[in-house]
Every structure is written in structure tokens, then in C-alpha cells.
Tab-separated table of C-alpha atoms and ligand atoms in Angstrom:
chain	number	residue	atom	x	y	z
M	1	SER	CA	133.041	20.523	102.390
M	2	HIS	CA	134.113	21.478	105.793
M	3	ALA	CA	135.864	17.939	106.597
M	4	ALA	CA	138.102	17.692	109.665
M	5	ILE	CA	139.757	14.707	109.790
M	6	ILE	CA	140.442	12.738	113.387
M	7	ALA	CA	142.975	10.118	113.877
M	8	ARG	CA	143.940	9.583	117.202
M	9	SER	CA	144.854	5.840	117.044
M	10	LEU	CA	147.828	6.901	114.618
M	11	GLY	CA	148.470	9.976	116.727
M	12	VAL	CA	147.782	12.481	113.773
M	13	PRO	CA	146.649	15.561	114.995
M	14	ALA	CA	142.952	16.986	114.006
M	15	VAL	CA	143.458	18.690	110.682
M	16	THR	CA	140.838	20.516	108.130
M	17	GLY	CA	140.721	20.492	104.474
M	18	LEU	CA	141.337	17.732	101.426
M	19	ARG	CA	144.521	18.430	100.870
M	20	ASP	CA	145.847	17.772	104.600
M	21	ILE	CA	143.536	14.513	104.806
M	22	MET	CA	144.898	13.241	101.924
M	23	GLN	CA	148.512	13.614	103.067
M	24	HIS	CA	147.285	10.811	105.984
M	25	VAL	CA	145.494	8.419	103.891
M	26	ARG	CA	147.452	5.455	102.641
M	27	CYS	CA	146.400	3.016	100.308
M	28	GLY	CA	144.134	0.193	102.062
M	29	SER	CA	143.668	3.157	105.245
M	30	THR	CA	140.070	2.376	106.717
M	31	LEU	CA	138.211	5.345	106.558
M	32	LEU	CA	135.062	6.346	108.492
M	33	ILE	CA	132.941	9.178	106.934
M	34	ASP	CA	130.509	11.091	108.880
M	35	GLY	CA	128.749	13.266	106.423
M	36	ASP	CA	126.381	14.850	108.638
M	37	SER	CA	129.088	16.528	110.771
M	38	GLY	CA	131.869	16.239	108.118
M	39	THR	CA	134.486	14.106	109.811
M	40	VAL	CA	136.608	11.660	108.523
M	41	ILE	CA	138.020	9.009	111.067
M	42	LEU	CA	140.973	7.578	109.898
M	43	GLU	CA	141.554	3.675	110.968
M	44	PRO	CA	138.210	3.757	113.430
M	45	THR	CA	138.166	1.546	116.364
M	46	PRO	CA	135.277	-1.329	116.478
M	47	ALA	CA	133.802	0.616	119.066
M	48	GLN	CA	133.582	4.173	116.653
M	49	ILE	CA	132.327	1.990	113.828
M	50	ALA	CA	129.804	0.932	115.925
M	51	THR	CA	128.020	4.128	116.624
M	52	PHE	CA	127.427	4.592	113.402
M	53	ILE	CA	125.676	1.366	112.192
M	54	PRO	CA	123.129	2.913	110.604
M	55	LEU	CA	119.407	3.164	111.881
M	56	GLU	CA	119.776	0.890	114.828
M	57	GLY	CA	118.098	3.457	116.827
M	58	ALA	CA	115.458	3.877	114.090
M	59	LYS	CA	114.019	0.343	114.763
M	60	SER	CA	112.276	1.525	118.293
M	61	ASP	CA	108.657	1.279	118.044
M	62	THR	CA	107.981	4.969	118.691
M	63	VAL	CA	109.939	5.685	115.536
M	64	VAL	CA	108.056	3.444	113.411
M	65	ALA	CA	104.527	3.989	114.752
M	66	LEU	CA	104.981	7.746	114.143
M	67	ARG	CA	102.895	8.502	111.171
M	68	THR	CA	103.211	11.448	109.147
M	69	PRO	CA	100.521	13.871	109.710
M	70	ALA	CA	97.582	14.374	107.457
M	71	GLY	CA	97.944	16.477	104.063
M	72	MET	CA	102.049	16.034	104.379
M	73	GLU	CA	104.160	13.324	103.434
M	74	VAL	CA	107.849	12.097	104.306
M	75	CYS	CA	109.348	9.836	101.847
M	76	ALA	CA	112.874	8.547	101.216
M	77	ASN	CA	115.674	9.646	98.583
M	78	ALA	CA	117.340	6.614	97.520
M	79	SER	CA	119.667	4.950	94.982
M	80	LEU	CA	120.217	1.480	96.008
M	81	VAL	CA	118.408	-1.822	97.282
M	82	GLU	CA	120.023	-0.963	100.721
M	83	ASP	CA	118.524	2.615	100.669
M	84	ALA	CA	114.920	1.199	99.639
M	85	HIS	CA	115.304	-1.291	102.544
M	86	GLN	CA	116.405	1.629	104.927
M	87	ALA	CA	112.952	3.403	103.736
M	88	HIS	CA	110.757	0.604	104.400
M	89	LEU	CA	112.293	0.161	108.072
M	90	VAL	CA	111.781	3.685	109.116
M	91	ASN	CA	108.222	3.717	107.650
M	92	ALA	CA	108.966	5.820	104.723
M	93	ASP	CA	105.880	7.086	103.110
M	94	GLY	CA	107.170	6.093	99.656
M	95	ILE	CA	110.481	6.697	97.624
M	96	GLY	CA	110.236	10.615	96.550
M	97	LEU	CA	113.263	10.260	94.262
M	98	PHE	CA	115.248	7.028	92.907
M	99	ARG	CA	118.677	8.077	91.279
M	100	THR	CA	118.819	5.276	88.520
M	101	GLU	CA	121.812	6.517	87.192
M	102	ILE	CA	123.810	4.901	90.525
M	103	THR	CA	122.959	1.627	89.462
M	104	PHE	CA	124.664	2.170	86.197
M	105	LEU	CA	127.418	3.547	87.570
M	106	LYS	CA	127.748	0.741	89.683
M	107	ALA	CA	127.703	-1.740	86.696
M	108	GLU	CA	129.962	0.380	84.700
M	109	ARG	CA	127.836	0.141	81.675
M	110	LEU	CA	124.265	0.786	80.519
M	111	LEU	CA	121.729	-1.835	81.927
M	112	THR	CA	119.347	-3.877	79.112
M	113	GLU	CA	115.839	-3.374	79.728
M	114	ASP	CA	115.198	-6.724	80.981
M	115	GLU	CA	118.001	-5.679	84.014
M	116	GLN	CA	116.548	-2.283	84.727
M	117	PHE	CA	113.224	-3.955	84.951
M	118	GLU	CA	114.113	-6.583	87.389
M	119	TYR	CA	115.933	-4.127	89.676
M	120	TYR	CA	112.945	-1.434	89.758
M	121	HIS	CA	110.973	-4.453	90.442
M	122	GLU	CA	112.806	-5.468	93.517
M	123	ILE	CA	112.445	-1.485	94.802
M	124	VAL	CA	108.521	-1.511	94.670
M	125	ASN	CA	108.547	-5.122	95.825
M	126	ILE	CA	110.485	-3.557	99.058
M	127	MET	CA	108.352	-0.590	99.340
M	128	ALA	CA	105.382	-2.613	99.321
M	129	GLY	CA	102.605	-0.673	97.691
M	130	LYS	CA	103.888	2.384	98.473
M	131	PRO	CA	104.804	4.997	95.783
M	132	VAL	CA	108.359	5.069	93.844
M	133	THR	CA	109.128	7.943	91.689
M	134	PHE	CA	112.120	6.566	89.436
M	135	ARG	CA	114.189	9.618	88.590
M	136	LEU	CA	114.962	8.942	84.441
M	137	LEU	CA	118.760	8.529	84.542
M	138	ASP	CA	120.230	12.005	85.322
M	139	VAL	CA	123.678	11.852	83.671
M	140	GLY	CA	126.249	14.852	83.288
M	141	GLY	CA	128.239	17.332	85.404
M	142	ASP	CA	128.346	15.807	88.647
M	143	LYS	CA	126.988	12.464	87.475
M	144	PRO	CA	129.714	11.610	84.381
M	145	LEU	CA	129.126	7.750	83.254
M	146	PRO	CA	132.756	7.842	82.704
M	147	PHE	CA	132.215	4.734	80.046
M	148	MET	CA	130.019	6.902	77.925
M	149	ARG	CA	131.791	10.330	77.749
M	150	ILE	CA	131.944	10.361	73.873
M	151	GLN	CA	133.435	14.193	73.858
M	152	LYS	CA	135.384	16.402	76.295
M	153	GLU	CA	133.633	19.512	77.460
M	154	SER	CA	134.410	22.691	78.759
M	155	ASN	CA	131.437	23.271	81.210
M	156	PRO	CA	129.848	19.796	81.837
M	157	TYR	CA	127.499	21.230	84.276
M	158	LEU	CA	126.199	23.462	81.262
M	159	GLY	CA	126.098	21.219	78.687
M	160	TRP	CA	125.412	17.611	77.609
M	161	ARG	CA	123.319	16.312	80.658
M	162	GLY	CA	119.671	15.852	82.017
M	163	ALA	CA	116.767	16.003	80.025
M	164	ARG	CA	118.589	17.491	77.354
M	165	PHE	CA	120.748	14.019	76.878
M	166	LEU	CA	118.076	11.940	77.271
M	167	LEU	CA	115.956	13.856	74.217
M	168	GLY	CA	119.256	12.824	72.311
M	169	SER	CA	119.738	9.778	73.405
M	170	PRO	CA	116.950	7.575	72.117
M	171	ASP	CA	118.860	4.249	72.651
M	172	ILE	CA	119.033	4.718	76.250
M	173	LEU	CA	115.662	6.229	76.854
M	174	LYS	CA	113.834	3.735	75.078
M	175	PRO	CA	114.819	0.838	77.134
M	176	GLN	CA	114.421	2.632	80.279
M	177	ILE	CA	110.819	3.660	79.602
M	178	ARG	CA	109.804	0.372	78.783
M	179	ALA	CA	111.242	-1.156	81.866
M	180	LEU	CA	109.372	1.426	83.687
M	181	GLY	CA	105.952	0.768	81.426
M	182	ARG	CA	106.039	-2.769	82.479
M	183	LEU	CA	106.391	-2.457	85.978
M	184	SER	CA	103.318	-0.018	85.714
M	185	LYS	CA	101.407	-3.144	85.372
M	186	ILE	CA	102.437	-4.212	88.686
M	187	ALA	CA	102.533	-1.019	90.698
M	188	PRO	CA	101.750	2.442	90.387
M	189	VAL	CA	104.991	4.229	88.995
M	190	ASN	CA	106.100	7.719	88.636
M	191	ILE	CA	108.652	9.025	86.409
M	192	MET	CA	110.345	12.020	86.858
M	193	VAL	CA	112.481	13.739	84.518
M	194	PRO	CA	115.424	15.846	85.282
M	195	MET	CA	117.112	19.383	84.505
M	196	ILE	CA	114.167	20.066	82.805
M	197	VAL	CA	114.938	23.638	81.176
M	198	ASP	CA	111.372	25.152	80.013
M	199	ALA	CA	108.095	23.985	78.935
M	200	VAL	CA	108.923	23.261	75.577
M	201	GLN	CA	111.724	20.913	76.534
M	202	GLN	CA	108.751	19.214	79.161
M	203	GLN	CA	106.525	18.596	76.323
M	204	GLN	CA	108.692	17.002	73.956
M	205	ILE	CA	110.579	14.656	76.418
M	206	SER	CA	106.422	13.937	77.485
M	207	SER	CA	105.495	13.381	74.637
M	208	ALA	CA	108.674	11.198	73.667
M	209	ILE	CA	107.902	9.492	76.518
M	210	VAL	CA	104.088	8.822	75.807
M	211	GLU	CA	104.976	7.342	72.310
M	212	ILE	CA	107.344	4.924	73.870
M	213	LEU	CA	104.831	4.113	76.700
M	214	GLN	CA	102.354	3.537	73.532
M	215	GLY	CA	104.722	0.107	72.475
M	216	VAL	CA	103.995	-1.434	76.065
M	217	GLU	CA	100.430	-2.778	76.797
M	218	HIS	CA	98.271	-1.138	79.225
M	219	ALA	CA	101.775	1.035	79.995
M	220	LEU	CA	99.683	4.249	80.139
M	221	GLU	CA	97.277	3.665	82.775
M	222	ASN	CA	99.265	3.712	85.814
M	223	ILE	CA	102.017	5.614	84.880
M	224	LYS	CA	102.456	9.657	86.248
M	225	ILE	CA	105.179	11.818	84.526
M	226	GLY	CA	106.738	14.753	86.655
M	227	ALA	CA	109.469	17.379	86.432
M	228	MET	CA	112.181	18.458	88.678
M	229	PHE	CA	112.774	21.821	89.331
M	230	GLU	CA	116.253	22.215	89.277
M	231	VAL	CA	117.132	24.781	86.666
M	232	PRO	CA	115.769	28.399	87.079
M	233	SER	CA	114.154	28.563	83.955
M	234	ALA	CA	111.737	25.881	84.557
M	235	CYS	CA	111.041	27.446	87.977
M	236	MET	CA	109.862	30.571	85.665
M	237	GLN	CA	107.806	28.756	83.561
M	238	ALA	CA	106.284	26.547	86.472
M	239	ARG	CA	102.597	27.590	85.435
M	240	GLU	CA	103.139	26.055	81.858
M	241	ILE	CA	105.100	23.025	83.004
M	242	PHE	CA	102.540	22.198	85.344
M	243	LYS	CA	100.113	22.100	82.344
M	244	ILE	CA	101.951	19.495	80.913
M	245	VAL	CA	103.055	17.517	84.055
M	246	ASP	CA	101.086	15.591	86.392
M	247	PHE	CA	103.484	16.466	89.357
M	248	GLY	CA	106.757	18.422	90.402
M	249	SER	CA	109.367	18.090	92.616
M	250	ILE	CA	112.300	20.567	93.402
M	251	GLY	CA	115.946	19.419	93.147
M	252	SER	CA	117.304	21.890	95.485
M	253	ASN	CA	120.801	21.114	95.386
M	254	ASP	CA	121.523	21.742	91.735
M	255	LEU	CA	118.364	24.725	92.171
M	256	ILE	CA	120.940	26.545	94.438
M	257	GLN	CA	123.976	25.850	92.197
M	258	TYR	CA	122.131	27.247	89.368
M	259	LEU	CA	120.479	30.242	90.911
M	260	PHE	CA	123.743	31.469	92.551
M	261	ALA	CA	125.723	30.238	90.112
M	262	VAL	CA	127.679	28.476	92.379
M	263	ASP	CA	129.343	24.938	92.097
M	264	ARG	CA	127.085	22.644	94.756
M	265	ASN	CA	130.574	20.126	95.238
M	266	ASN	CA	133.676	22.945	95.423
M	267	GLU	CA	134.821	23.514	99.117
M	268	LEU	CA	136.191	27.418	97.952
M	269	VAL	CA	132.905	28.567	97.328
M	270	SER	CA	130.645	26.979	99.732
M	271	ARG	CA	130.093	30.018	101.495
M	272	ASP	CA	127.921	30.949	99.026
M	273	TYR	CA	125.855	27.989	98.732
M	274	ASN	CA	123.179	29.075	100.867
M	275	PRO	CA	119.877	27.259	101.508
M	276	ASP	CA	118.759	30.137	103.571
M	277	HIS	CA	119.018	32.935	101.118
M	278	PRO	CA	115.723	34.941	100.086
M	279	ILE	CA	115.670	34.287	96.264
M	280	LEU	CA	115.683	30.929	97.099
M	281	TRP	CA	112.610	31.023	99.021
M	282	GLU	CA	110.922	33.378	96.634
M	283	THR	CA	111.610	30.709	94.042
M	284	LEU	CA	110.287	28.075	96.241
M	285	ARG	CA	107.243	30.285	97.105
M	286	LEU	CA	106.399	30.526	93.096
M	287	LEU	CA	106.760	26.658	92.676
M	288	SER	CA	104.162	26.154	95.396
M	289	ALA	CA	101.367	28.735	93.990
M	290	ALA	CA	101.882	27.323	90.553
M	291	SER	CA	101.435	23.680	91.995
M	292	SER	CA	98.367	24.837	94.139
M	293	GLU	CA	97.051	26.844	90.884
M	294	ALA	CA	97.345	23.472	88.879
M	295	GLY	CA	95.935	21.591	91.934
M	296	LYS	CA	99.038	19.425	90.668
M	297	PRO	CA	101.443	17.877	94.073
M	298	LEU	CA	105.016	19.297	94.741
M	299	SER	CA	107.685	17.900	96.701
M	300	ILE	CA	110.924	18.495	97.284
M	301	CYS	CA	113.840	16.295	97.049
M	302	GLY	CA	116.860	18.128	97.487
M	303	GLU	CA	119.278	17.617	100.643
M	304	MET	CA	117.891	21.049	102.291
M	305	ALA	CA	114.752	19.326	102.899
M	306	GLY	CA	116.186	17.119	105.933
M	307	ARG	CA	118.211	20.027	107.635
M	308	GLN	CA	116.699	20.822	111.226
M	309	SER	CA	113.774	23.337	111.043
M	310	VAL	CA	113.851	23.633	107.223
M	311	PRO	CA	110.894	21.657	107.118
M	312	THR	CA	108.883	23.844	109.271
M	313	ARG	CA	109.167	26.407	106.478
M	314	LEU	CA	108.741	24.560	103.686
M	315	VAL	CA	105.203	23.701	104.969
M	316	GLN	CA	104.824	27.251	106.079
M	317	THR	CA	105.770	28.070	102.379
M	318	GLY	CA	102.878	25.490	100.970
M	319	ILE	CA	105.430	22.435	100.422
M	320	THR	CA	104.232	19.717	102.469
M	321	ARG	CA	105.593	16.696	100.684
M	322	LEU	CA	109.653	15.938	101.463
M	323	SER	CA	111.595	13.288	100.322
M	324	VAL	CA	114.927	13.080	102.369
M	325	SER	CA	117.848	11.007	103.015
M	326	PRO	CA	116.047	7.320	105.229
M	327	ARG	CA	118.109	7.727	108.292
M	328	LEU	CA	116.746	11.577	108.545
M	329	ILE	CA	113.304	10.764	108.087
M	330	PRO	CA	112.656	10.129	111.908
M	331	SER	CA	113.693	13.795	112.759
M	332	VAL	CA	112.020	15.434	110.020
M	333	ARG	CA	108.369	13.522	110.543
M	334	SER	CA	108.991	14.453	113.993
M	335	GLU	CA	108.919	18.043	113.172
M	336	MET	CA	106.127	17.704	111.057
M	337	ALA	CA	104.075	16.089	113.556
M	338	GLY	CA	105.184	18.919	115.903
M	339	ILE	CA	104.013	21.451	113.384
M	340	ALA	CA	100.636	19.606	112.802
M	341	GLY	CA	100.191	19.670	116.466
M	342	ALA	CA	100.954	23.207	116.933
C	1	PEP	C1	118.876	17.984	93.397
C	1	PEP	O1	119.455	18.223	92.198
C	1	PEP	O2	118.594	18.739	94.643
C	1	PEP	C2	118.482	16.516	93.422
C	1	PEP	C3	117.461	15.790	94.254
C	1	PEP	O3	119.196	15.793	92.457
C	1	PEP	P1	120.710	15.317	92.601
C	1	PEP	O4	121.273	15.554	93.872
C	1	PEP	O5	120.703	13.664	92.319
C	1	PEP	O6	121.361	15.960	91.290
C	2	MG	MG1	119.464	17.431	90.586
């Protein structure tokens, strides 16, 4: 959100702000975006590009050999086959969040049950027996599927999205659940429901999922169903939700947005988007307590989990299962190894 543009090769001065940046960019320009530093390089040189080749450094034996300490987990967030390869390369403990909607976005259409099955199969094959958590199609708000927009909403972030959308779209839910059900005969499958609002809604969608799985032979034996905690009301009902689900995962990107009524993608309000806020950490403690009371696993898959020193605070809060971008796995894992060794 605090983007700076550097365009040494063109003699353009360093500027900040999206509007300034766009004045220098022409159709066909090459941009290199460093999301970690918020830097955009206009017309990068081959040498600049080379320094950004993903995970070159992560191939070293020390990184791959480093194990996550016992009782902890460092999984990868993934959206594409390439992410799964990167996750495997850095020896992730699994995929903690596979964002299935990205494949639909890329295809610009709905995918059939068979197409989904093939795609998800490829992901579990790459992960070679490690657990993969597939998040059901998470549509709406910052993730519109343009080819499906039926009706214009004045407030899409509070509208037809997440679990609500899934419950109201049986023709979309069914093929996805059936594809995952078929996959569960080959590998254990975790199904995660986005944007759960409360226990009643979780019960409704869990029942709908089980009903669909009953039509797929043996599918109920190898599947776990989990809830994402990213809406404050769901966090307040965590105890009740944990009675229904097998696991929970904190989507802190949206949780911060809804907890503090602050748009996760709006540069104007990014100062109020604060992962250090004590209210957020109080909410995380509440979730951690509900998970240990229920004896069911809780992970976190929002971006904050990959920020330096956050893993330490999370472990102190009782949250020991983290899912982060694959390229952050080596540093997160070594931070966790440090805590375990301390
Ligand atoms: C989140 O909300 O924290 C999350 C992991 O999901 P997404 O970023 O895809 O909304
Ligand atoms: Mg989310």
C-alpha cells in the first residue's frame, strides 16, 4: 500500500502513490513488483530481475533440512500449481490454505467437477502425502468472479460472498465437494469454509457438505471439515463452532478488516490496518482457548503470520500451526526453531 516506484533506467524520479506511478507506466511497459518492500521497478534490468528469481536461495540444503519443531507446523499458502511446487521445494509441512477461487478466476469460467478433480489431484501429488487444506470457493468482496456477477451490490464486502454465497449456490458447491470427495480416496483432504458468520451457518454448510459426500463412495472416511475465523461474530462463537468442525483456521487478513471496519486494500486507511492492535490479539487468545478446550487444531493463514517476530507471539498465544507464503517458510521456520530451542 505504500508503493514506491524506481525507474533508474528511464531517468524517472522515485515517486510514491499509485496515481504518480501510473503516469509513468505505458501500455506494454515491464514492471517488477517487490511486494515485500512495496517497490515497483519500471523497465527492470536483467540483473534486477535475476535477484528476484523465486526461492533460489531456498534451495540450499540447510533450508530444506531444517525441520519444524515438534508440536509446531509451518505450511504454505497456495493458489496455483507453481505455489505447490515452491511449497514442496522448501519442504513445507503441507498446504494450510489452497485458494481454489484463483483457478476459476484464471479460467474466467466455472470449472466442471472433473476439471477440479484433476487440478486438485495434481496439487496433492506434488505435496506427496503431506496434508492439503482446500478452501471452498471464496467469492465476493476483494475476490469477484466477474463472469458471475449477477447483481450489482452497493457493499460487496458485506454482501453475497463466502459461506453465504456457497449456501445459496448449490450448483457450484456440489461439483466442488464431489471433486474433493473423489480426491479423498487418494489422499486425506481438508475442506475449509470461508467467511463463516456463526455456528448456525456452519451447521448448515457442514450438513450440506456431508449430504453431498454421502453420494460419493467412501468420501466421508478421509475428509475433515474446518471453519475459517475471519468474521468477528464467528470468533465470538468459536466454542460452538469448534463443536461442529474438525479444525479452524484464522484468516487474519479479513479478520482485521472486519474487526476494525478498515478496508484491507485501501491505501487511504492502511494506517488503521494494524496487526499489532491489542483487540486483535485478545481475539486470537479467545480462539486459541476455544481450540484447546475442544481439543481441535487451530491454525492461522493470514499474511501477518509471516511477518518477523509474529510467529513468536503466536506461539506464546498458543497458536503453533502457521500457514504462510512459500517464500517465507524458511524464515518463519527458523524463527520457530529458535523459540523451541530457547
Ligand atoms: C484471510 O482472510 O486472512 C485469508 C487467509 O484469506 P484471503 O486473504 O484469501 O481472504
Ligand atoms: Mg479471507
